[in-house]
CSV table of C-alpha atoms in Angstrom, one decimal:
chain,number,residue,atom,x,y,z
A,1,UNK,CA,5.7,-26.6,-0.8
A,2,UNK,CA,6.1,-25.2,2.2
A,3,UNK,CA,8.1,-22.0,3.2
A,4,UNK,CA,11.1,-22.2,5.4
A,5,UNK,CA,10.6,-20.2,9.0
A,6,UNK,CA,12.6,-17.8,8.0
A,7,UNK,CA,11.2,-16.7,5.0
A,8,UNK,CA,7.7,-17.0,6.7
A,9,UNK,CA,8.7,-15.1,9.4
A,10,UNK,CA,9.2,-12.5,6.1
A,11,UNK,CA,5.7,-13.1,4.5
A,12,UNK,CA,4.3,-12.2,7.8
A,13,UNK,CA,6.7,-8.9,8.5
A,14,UNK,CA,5.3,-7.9,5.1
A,15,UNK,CA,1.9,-9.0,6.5
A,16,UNK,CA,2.1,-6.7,8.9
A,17,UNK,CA,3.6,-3.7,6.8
A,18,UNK,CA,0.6,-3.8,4.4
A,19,UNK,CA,-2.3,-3.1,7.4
A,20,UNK,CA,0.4,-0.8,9.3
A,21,UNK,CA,0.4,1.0,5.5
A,22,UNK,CA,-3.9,1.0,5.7
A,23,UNK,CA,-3.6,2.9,8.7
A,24,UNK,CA,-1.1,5.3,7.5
A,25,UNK,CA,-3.6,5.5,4.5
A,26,UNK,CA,-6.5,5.9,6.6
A,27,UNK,CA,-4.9,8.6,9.2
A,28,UNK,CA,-3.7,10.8,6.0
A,29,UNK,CA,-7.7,10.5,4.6
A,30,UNK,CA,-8.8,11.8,8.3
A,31,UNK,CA,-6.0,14.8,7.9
A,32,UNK,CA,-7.6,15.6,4.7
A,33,UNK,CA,-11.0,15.6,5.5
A,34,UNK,CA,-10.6,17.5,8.2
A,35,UNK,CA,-8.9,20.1,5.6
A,36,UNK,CA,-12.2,20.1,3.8
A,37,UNK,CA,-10.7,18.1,1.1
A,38,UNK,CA,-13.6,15.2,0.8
A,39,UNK,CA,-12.4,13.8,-2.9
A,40,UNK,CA,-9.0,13.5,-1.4
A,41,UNK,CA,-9.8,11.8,1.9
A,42,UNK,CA,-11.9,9.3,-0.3
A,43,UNK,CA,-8.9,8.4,-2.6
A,44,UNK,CA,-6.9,7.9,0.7
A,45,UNK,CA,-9.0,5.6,2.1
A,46,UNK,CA,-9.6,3.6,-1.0
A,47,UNK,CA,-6.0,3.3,-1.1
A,48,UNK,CA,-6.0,1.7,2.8
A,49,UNK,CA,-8.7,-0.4,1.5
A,50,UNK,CA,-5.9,-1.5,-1.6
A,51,UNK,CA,-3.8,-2.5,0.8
A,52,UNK,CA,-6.3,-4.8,2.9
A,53,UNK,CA,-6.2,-6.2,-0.6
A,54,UNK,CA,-2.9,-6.8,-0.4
A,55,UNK,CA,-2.2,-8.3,2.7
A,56,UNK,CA,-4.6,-10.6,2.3
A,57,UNK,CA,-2.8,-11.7,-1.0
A,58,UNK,CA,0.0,-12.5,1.3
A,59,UNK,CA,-2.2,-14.3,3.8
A,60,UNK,CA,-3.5,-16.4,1.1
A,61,UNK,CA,-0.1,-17.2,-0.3
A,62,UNK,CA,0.7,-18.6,3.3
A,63,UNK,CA,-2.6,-20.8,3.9
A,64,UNK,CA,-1.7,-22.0,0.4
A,65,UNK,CA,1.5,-23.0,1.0
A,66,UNK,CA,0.7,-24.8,4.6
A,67,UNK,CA,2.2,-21.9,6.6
A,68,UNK,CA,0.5,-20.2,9.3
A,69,UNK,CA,0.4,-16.4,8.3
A,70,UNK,CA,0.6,-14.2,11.4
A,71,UNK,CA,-0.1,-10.1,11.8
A,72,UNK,CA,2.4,-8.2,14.0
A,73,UNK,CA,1.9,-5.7,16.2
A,74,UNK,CA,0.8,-2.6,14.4
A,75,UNK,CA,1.5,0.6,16.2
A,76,UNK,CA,-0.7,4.0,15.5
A,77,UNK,CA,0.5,5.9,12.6
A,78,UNK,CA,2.4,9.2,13.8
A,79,UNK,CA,0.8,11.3,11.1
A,80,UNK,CA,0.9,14.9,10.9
A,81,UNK,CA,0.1,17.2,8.0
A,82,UNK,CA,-0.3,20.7,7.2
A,83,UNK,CA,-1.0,20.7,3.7
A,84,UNK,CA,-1.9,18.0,0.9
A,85,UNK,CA,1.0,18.4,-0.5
A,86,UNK,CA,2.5,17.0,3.0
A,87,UNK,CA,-0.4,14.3,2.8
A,88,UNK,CA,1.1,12.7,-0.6
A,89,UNK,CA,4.6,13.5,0.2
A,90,UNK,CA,4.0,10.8,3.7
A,91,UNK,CA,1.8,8.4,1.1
A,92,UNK,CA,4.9,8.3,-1.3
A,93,UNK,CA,7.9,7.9,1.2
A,94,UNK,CA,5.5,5.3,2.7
A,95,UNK,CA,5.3,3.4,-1.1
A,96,UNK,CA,8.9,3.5,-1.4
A,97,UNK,CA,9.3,1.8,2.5
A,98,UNK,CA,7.3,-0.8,1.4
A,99,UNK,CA,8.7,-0.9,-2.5
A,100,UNK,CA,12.4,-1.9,-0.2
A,101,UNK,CA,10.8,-4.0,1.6
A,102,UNK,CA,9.1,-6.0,-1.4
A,103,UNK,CA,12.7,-6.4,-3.1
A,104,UNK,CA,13.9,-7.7,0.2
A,105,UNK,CA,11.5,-9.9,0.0
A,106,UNK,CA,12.5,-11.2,-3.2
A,107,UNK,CA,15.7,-11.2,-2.2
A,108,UNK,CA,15.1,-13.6,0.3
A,109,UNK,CA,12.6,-16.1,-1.6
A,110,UNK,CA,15.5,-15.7,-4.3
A,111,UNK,CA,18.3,-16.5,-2.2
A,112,UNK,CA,16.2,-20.0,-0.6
A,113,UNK,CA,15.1,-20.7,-4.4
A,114,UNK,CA,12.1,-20.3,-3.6
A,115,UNK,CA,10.3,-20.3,-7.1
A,116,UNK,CA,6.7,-21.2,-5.9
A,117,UNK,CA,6.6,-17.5,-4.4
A,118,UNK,CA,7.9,-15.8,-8.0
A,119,UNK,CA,4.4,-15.5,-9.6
A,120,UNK,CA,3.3,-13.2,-6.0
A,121,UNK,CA,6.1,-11.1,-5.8
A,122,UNK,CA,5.9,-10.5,-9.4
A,123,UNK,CA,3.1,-8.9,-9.2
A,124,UNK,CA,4.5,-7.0,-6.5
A,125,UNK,CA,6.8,-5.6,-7.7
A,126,UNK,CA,5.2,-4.3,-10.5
A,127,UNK,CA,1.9,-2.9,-8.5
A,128,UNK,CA,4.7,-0.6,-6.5
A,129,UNK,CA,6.2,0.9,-9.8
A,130,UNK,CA,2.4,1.8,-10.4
A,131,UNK,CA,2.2,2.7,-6.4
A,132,UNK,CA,4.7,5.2,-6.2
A,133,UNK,CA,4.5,6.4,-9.8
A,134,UNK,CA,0.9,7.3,-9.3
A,135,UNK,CA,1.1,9.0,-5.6
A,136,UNK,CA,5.0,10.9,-7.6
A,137,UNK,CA,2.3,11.9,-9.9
A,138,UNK,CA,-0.1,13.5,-7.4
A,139,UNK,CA,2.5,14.6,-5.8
A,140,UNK,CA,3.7,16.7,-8.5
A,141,UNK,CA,0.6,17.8,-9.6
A,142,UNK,CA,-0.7,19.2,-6.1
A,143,UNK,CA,2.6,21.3,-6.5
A,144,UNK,CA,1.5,22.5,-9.8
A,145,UNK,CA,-1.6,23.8,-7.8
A,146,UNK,CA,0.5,25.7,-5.5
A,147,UNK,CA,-1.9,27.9,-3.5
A,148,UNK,CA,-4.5,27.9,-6.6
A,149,UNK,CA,-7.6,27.5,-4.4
A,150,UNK,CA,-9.7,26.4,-7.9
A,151,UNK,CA,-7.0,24.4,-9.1
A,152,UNK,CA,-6.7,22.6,-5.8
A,153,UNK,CA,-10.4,21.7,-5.8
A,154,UNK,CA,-10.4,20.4,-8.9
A,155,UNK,CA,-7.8,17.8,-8.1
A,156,UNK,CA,-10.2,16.6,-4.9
A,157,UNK,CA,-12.8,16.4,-7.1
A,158,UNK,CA,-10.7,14.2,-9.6
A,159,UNK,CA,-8.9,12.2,-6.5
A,160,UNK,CA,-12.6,11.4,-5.4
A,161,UNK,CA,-14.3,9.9,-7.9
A,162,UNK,CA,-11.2,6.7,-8.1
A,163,UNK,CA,-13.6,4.3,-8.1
A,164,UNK,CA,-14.5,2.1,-4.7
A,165,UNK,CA,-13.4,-1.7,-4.9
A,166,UNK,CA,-13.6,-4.2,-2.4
A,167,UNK,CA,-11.0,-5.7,0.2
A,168,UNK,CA,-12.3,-9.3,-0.5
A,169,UNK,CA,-13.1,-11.1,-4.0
A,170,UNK,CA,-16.4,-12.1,-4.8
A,171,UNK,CA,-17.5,-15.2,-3.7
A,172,UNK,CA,-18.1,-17.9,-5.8
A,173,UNK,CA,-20.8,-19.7,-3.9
């Protein structure tokens, strides 16, 4: 069944907030590398790669349903940091942006009935409890390092070794 225009026109504004959120991602993993921070910069841009993932979940949920899914306009991400701390703190008010923006989209396929789109946004909704419960908890753990050089390092080293998956499943041919 296809999706009304309207809540299309959602799918693709949410579209287009997961790759604006890659390059938020990807900006806060140059910040940290510049700060010598190589484990944290890696779990940054893994994180921009999980959100590839993501749009194209969205994408694929449009093609499947005979809609035509559509990337916006994606401006550069104003991102400035002087610390990691102010690194994770961006990453988490960023999760909770899009965690709003996911419940408005449920609002919406709620509010047409649209049941078909349950199952996606399901999911959804649970991956951003994880989101911003994980990037709270680095959050509060780079404050527990304060200005403990040792301790700092040992949470890039941890941040680094997040394992790399790809954007794209495997393909079944």
């Amino acid at each position: 069944m296809k999706l009304s225009a309207d809540l299309e026109n959602a799918f693709n504004d949410q579209i287009t907030l997961e790759i604006a959120s890659s390059t938020v991602y990807r900006q806060l993993a140059v910040e940290l590398a510049l700060a010598d921070l190589p484990g944290m910069a890696a779990w940054l841009r893994r994180q921009a790669d999980e959100e590839l993932v993501h749009m194209n979940k969205f994408i694929d949920h449009l093609v499947a349903r005979g809609n035509h899914p559509k990337i916006g306009a994606t401006p550069a991400p104003e991102v400035t940091v002087d610390s990691p701390l102010d690194a994770f703190e961006v990453a988490l008010q960023h999760e909770q942006k899009v965690s709003e923006s996911i419940r408005d989209l449920v609002r919406k396929a709620e509010k047409e009935g649209d049941l078909d789109s349950r199952p996606l946004l399901n999911f959804f909704l649970a991956e951003q409890v994880e989101e911003e419960d994980t990037v709270g908890e680095i959050v509060g753990r780079v404050k527990l390092t304060g200005d403990d050089g040792p301790g700092l390092l040992r949470l890039d080293a941890e941040l680094g070794a997040r394992p790399v998956r790809p954007t794209e499943p495997a393909s079944n041919a």
